[in-house]
mmCIF file of N, CA and C in Angstrom:
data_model
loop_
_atom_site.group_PDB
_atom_site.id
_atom_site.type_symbol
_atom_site.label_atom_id
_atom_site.label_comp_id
_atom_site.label_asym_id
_atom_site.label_seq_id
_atom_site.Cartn_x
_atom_site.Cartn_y
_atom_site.Cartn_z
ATOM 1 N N UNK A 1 0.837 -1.177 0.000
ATOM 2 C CA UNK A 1 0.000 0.000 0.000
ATOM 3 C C UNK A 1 0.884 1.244 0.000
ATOM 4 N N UNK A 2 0.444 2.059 -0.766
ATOM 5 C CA UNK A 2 1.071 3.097 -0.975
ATOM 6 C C UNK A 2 0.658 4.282 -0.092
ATOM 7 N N UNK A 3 1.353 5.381 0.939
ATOM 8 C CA UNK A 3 1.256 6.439 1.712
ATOM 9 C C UNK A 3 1.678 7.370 1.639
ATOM 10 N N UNK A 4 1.168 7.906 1.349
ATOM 11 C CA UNK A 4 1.588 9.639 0.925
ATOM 12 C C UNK A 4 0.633 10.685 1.714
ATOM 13 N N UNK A 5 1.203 12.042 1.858
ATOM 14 C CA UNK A 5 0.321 12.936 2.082
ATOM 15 C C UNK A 5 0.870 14.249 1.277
ATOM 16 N N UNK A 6 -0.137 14.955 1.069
ATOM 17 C CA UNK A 6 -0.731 16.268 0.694
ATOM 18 C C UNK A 6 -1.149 17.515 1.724
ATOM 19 N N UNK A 7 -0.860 18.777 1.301
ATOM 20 C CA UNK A 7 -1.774 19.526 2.161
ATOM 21 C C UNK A 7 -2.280 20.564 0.759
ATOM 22 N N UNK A 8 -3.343 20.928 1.303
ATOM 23 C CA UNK A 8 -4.403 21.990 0.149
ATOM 24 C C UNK A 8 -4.807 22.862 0.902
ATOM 25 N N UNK A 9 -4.522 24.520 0.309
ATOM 26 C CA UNK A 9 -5.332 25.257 1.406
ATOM 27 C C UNK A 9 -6.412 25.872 0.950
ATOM 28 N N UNK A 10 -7.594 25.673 1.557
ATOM 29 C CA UNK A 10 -9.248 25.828 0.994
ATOM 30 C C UNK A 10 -8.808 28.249 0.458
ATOM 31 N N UNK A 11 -9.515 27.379 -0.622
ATOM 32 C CA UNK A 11 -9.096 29.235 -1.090
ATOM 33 C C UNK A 11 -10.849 29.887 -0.825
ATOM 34 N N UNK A 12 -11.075 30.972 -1.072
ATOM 35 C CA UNK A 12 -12.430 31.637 -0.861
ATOM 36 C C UNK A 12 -13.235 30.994 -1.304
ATOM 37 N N UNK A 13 -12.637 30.656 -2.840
ATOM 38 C CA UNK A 13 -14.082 30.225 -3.728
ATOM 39 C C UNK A 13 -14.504 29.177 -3.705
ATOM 40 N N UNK A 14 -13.602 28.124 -2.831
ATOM 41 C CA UNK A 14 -14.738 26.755 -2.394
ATOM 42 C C UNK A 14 -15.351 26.323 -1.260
ATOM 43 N N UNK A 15 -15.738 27.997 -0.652
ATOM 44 C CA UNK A 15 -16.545 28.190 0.567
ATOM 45 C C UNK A 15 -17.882 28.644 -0.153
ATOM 46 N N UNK A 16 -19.116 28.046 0.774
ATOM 47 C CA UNK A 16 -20.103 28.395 0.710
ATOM 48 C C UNK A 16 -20.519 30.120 1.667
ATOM 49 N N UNK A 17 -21.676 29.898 1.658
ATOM 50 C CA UNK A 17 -22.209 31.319 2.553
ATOM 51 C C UNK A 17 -21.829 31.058 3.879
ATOM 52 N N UNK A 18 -22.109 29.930 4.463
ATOM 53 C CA UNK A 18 -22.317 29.459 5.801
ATOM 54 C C UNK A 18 -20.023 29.578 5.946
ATOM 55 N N UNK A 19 -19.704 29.360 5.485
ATOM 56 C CA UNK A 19 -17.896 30.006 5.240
ATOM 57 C C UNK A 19 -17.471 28.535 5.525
ATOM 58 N N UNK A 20 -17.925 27.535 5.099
ATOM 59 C CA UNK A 20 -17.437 25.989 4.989
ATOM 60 C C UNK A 20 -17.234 25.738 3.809
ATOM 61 N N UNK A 21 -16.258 24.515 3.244
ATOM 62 C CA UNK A 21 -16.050 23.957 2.054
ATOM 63 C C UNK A 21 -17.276 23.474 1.576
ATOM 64 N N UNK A 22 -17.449 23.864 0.163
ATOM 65 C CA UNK A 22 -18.804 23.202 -0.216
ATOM 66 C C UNK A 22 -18.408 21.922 -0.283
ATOM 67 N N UNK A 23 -19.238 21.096 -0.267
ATOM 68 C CA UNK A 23 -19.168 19.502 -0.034
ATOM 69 C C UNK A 23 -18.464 18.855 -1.443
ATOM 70 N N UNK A 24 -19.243 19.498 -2.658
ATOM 71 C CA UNK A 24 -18.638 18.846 -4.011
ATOM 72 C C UNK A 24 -17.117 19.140 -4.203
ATOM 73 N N UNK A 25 -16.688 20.124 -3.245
ATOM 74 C CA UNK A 25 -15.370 20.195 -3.452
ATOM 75 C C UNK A 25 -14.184 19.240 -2.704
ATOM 76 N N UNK A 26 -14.987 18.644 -1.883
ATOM 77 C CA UNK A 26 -14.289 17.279 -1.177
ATOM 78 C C UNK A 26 -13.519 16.644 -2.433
ATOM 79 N N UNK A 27 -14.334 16.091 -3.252
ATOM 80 C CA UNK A 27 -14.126 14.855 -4.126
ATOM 81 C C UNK A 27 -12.820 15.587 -5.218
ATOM 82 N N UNK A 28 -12.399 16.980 -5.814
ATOM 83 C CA UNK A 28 -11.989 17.634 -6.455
ATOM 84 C C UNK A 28 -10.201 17.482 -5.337
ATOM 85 N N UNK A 29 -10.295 17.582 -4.086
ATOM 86 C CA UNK A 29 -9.510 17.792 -3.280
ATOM 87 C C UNK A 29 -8.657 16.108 -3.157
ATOM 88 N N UNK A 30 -9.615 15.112 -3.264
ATOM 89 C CA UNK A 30 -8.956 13.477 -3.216
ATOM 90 C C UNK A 30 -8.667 13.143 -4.380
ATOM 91 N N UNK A 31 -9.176 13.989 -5.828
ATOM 92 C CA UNK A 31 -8.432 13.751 -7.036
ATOM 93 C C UNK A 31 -7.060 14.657 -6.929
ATOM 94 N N UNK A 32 -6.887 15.201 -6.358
ATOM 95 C CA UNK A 32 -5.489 16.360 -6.595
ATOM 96 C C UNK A 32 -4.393 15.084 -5.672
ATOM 97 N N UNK A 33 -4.929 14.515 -4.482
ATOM 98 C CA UNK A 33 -4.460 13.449 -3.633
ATOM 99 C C UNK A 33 -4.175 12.142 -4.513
ATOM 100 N N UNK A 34 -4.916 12.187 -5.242
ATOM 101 C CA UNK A 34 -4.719 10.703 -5.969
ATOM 102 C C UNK A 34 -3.759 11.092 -7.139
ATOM 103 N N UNK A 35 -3.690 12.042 -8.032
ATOM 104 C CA UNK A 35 -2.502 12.377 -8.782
ATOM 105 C C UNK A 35 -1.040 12.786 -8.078
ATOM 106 N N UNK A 36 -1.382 13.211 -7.373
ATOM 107 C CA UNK A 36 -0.140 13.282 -6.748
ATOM 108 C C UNK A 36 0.420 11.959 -5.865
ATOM 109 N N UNK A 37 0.045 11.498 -5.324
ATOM 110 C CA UNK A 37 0.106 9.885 -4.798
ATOM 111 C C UNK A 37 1.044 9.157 -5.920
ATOM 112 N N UNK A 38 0.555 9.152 -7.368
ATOM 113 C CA UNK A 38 0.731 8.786 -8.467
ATOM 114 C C UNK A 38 2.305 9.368 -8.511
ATOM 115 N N UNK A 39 2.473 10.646 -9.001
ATOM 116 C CA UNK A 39 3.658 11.539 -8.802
ATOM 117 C C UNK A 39 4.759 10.871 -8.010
ATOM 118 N N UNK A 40 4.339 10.869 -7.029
ATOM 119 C CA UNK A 40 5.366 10.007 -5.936
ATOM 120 C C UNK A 40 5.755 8.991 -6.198
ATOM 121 N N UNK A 41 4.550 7.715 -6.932
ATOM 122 C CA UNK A 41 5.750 7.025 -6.902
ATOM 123 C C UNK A 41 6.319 6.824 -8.735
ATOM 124 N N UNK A 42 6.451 7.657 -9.030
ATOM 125 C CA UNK A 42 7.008 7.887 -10.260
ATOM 126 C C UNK A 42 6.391 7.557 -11.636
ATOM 127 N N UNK A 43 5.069 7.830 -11.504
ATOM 128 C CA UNK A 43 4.058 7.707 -12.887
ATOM 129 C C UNK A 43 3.125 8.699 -12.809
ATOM 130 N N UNK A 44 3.238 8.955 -13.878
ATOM 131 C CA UNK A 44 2.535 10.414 -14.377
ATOM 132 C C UNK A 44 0.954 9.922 -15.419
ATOM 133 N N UNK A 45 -0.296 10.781 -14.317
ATOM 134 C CA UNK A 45 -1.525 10.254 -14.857
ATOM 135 C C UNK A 45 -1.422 10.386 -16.290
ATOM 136 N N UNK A 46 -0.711 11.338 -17.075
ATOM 137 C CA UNK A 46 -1.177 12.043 -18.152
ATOM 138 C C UNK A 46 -0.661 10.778 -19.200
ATOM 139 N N UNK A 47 0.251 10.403 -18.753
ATOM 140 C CA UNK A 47 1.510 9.375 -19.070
ATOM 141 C C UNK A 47 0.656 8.043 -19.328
ATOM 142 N N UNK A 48 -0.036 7.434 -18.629
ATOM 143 C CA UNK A 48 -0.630 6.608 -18.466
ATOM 144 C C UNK A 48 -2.149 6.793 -18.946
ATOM 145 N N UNK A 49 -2.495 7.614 -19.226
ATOM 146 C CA UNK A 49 -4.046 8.227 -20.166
ATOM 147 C C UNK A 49 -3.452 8.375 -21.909
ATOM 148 N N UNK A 50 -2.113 8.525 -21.782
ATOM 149 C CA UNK A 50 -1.548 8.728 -23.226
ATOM 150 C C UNK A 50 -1.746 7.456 -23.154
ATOM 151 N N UNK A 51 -1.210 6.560 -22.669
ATOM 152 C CA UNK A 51 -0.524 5.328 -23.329
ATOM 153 C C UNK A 51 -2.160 4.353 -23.006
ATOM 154 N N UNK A 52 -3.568 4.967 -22.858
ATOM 155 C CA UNK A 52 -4.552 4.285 -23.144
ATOM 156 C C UNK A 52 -5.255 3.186 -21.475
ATOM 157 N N UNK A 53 -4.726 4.245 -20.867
ATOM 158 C CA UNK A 53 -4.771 3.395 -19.054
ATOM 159 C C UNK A 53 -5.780 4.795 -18.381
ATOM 160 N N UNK A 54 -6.415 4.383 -18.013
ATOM 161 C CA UNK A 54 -7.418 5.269 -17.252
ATOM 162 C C UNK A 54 -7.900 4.839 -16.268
ATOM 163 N N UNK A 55 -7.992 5.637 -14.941
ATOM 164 C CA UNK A 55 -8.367 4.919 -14.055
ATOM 165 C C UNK A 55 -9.639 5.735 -13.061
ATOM 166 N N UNK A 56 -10.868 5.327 -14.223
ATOM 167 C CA UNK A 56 -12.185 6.178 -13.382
ATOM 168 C C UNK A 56 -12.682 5.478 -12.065
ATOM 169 N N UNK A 57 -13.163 6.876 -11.363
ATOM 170 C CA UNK A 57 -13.436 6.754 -9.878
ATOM 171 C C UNK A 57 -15.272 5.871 -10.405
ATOM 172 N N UNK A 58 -15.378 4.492 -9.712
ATOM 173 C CA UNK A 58 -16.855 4.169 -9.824
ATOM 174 C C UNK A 58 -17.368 3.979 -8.779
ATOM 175 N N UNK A 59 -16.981 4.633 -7.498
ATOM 176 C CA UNK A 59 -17.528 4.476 -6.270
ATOM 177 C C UNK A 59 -16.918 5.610 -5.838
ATOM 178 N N UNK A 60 -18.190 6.975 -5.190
ATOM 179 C CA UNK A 60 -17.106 7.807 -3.807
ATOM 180 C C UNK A 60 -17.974 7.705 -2.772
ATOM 181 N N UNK A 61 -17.490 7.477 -1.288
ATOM 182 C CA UNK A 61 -18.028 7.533 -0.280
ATOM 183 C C UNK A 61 -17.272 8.699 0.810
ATOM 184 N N UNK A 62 -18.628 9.532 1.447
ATOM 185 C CA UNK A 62 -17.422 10.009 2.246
ATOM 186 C C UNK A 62 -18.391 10.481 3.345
ATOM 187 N N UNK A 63 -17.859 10.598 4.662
ATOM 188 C CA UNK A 63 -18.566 10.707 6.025
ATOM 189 C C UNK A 63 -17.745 11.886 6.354
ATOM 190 N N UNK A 64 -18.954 13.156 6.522
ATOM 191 C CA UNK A 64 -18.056 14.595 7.279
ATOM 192 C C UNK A 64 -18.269 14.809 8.347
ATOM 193 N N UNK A 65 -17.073 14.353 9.151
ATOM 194 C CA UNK A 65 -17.094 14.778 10.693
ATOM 195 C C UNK A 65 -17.597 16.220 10.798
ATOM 196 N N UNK A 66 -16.136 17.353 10.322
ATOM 197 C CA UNK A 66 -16.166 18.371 11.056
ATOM 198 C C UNK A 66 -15.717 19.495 10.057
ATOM 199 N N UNK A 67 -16.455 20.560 9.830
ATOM 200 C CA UNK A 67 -16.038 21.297 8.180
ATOM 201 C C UNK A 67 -14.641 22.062 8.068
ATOM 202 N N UNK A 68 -14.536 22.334 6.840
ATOM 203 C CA UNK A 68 -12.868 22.973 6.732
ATOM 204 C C UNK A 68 -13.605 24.434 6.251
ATOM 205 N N UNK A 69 -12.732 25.187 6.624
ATOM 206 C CA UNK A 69 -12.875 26.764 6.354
ATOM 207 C C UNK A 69 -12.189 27.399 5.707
ATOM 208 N N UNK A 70 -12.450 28.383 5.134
ATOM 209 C CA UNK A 70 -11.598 29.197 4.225
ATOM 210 C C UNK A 70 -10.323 29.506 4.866
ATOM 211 N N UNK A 71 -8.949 29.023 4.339
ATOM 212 C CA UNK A 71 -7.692 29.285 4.650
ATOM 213 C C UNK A 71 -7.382 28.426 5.451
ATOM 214 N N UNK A 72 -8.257 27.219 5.781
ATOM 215 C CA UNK A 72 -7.473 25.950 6.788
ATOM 216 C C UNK A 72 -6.525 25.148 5.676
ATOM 217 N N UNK A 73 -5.288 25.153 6.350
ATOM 218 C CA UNK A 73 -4.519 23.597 5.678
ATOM 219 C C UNK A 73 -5.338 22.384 5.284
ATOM 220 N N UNK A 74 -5.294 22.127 4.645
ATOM 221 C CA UNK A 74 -5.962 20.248 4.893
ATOM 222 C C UNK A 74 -5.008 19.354 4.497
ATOM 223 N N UNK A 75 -4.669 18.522 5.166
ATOM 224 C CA UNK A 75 -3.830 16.998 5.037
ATOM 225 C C UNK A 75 -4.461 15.949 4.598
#
């Protein structure tokens, strides 16, 4: 299994009114995690979509504890 981490910092525009991450932007935030994951260990998505390898998401699940705010780190 492969372990890596990331940090992303929530910018204005993927806060709602209420000043939380809108929810659809979760899934946008674990694709930036999953290419880069990739990165690390030395294969490049674009690399692997050239050469006819694709690897679509057919399941997302996700349980939100506790919301992220405009200008929090996230790991």
């Amino acid at each position: 299994m492969v372990n890596t981490e990331i940090q992303i910092r929530v910018r204005y525009g993927e806060t709602d009114r209420m000043g939380f991450v809108y929810y659809g932007n979760y899934a946008i935030y674990f694709e930036v995690a999953r290419v880069e994951a990739l990165r690390e260990m030395g294969i490049s998505y674009r690399d692997m979509e050239d050469g006819g390898i694709s690897l679509p998401v057919v399941d997302f699940k996700i349980k939100y504890l506790k919301p992220a705010y405009y200008d929090d780190l996230l790991s």
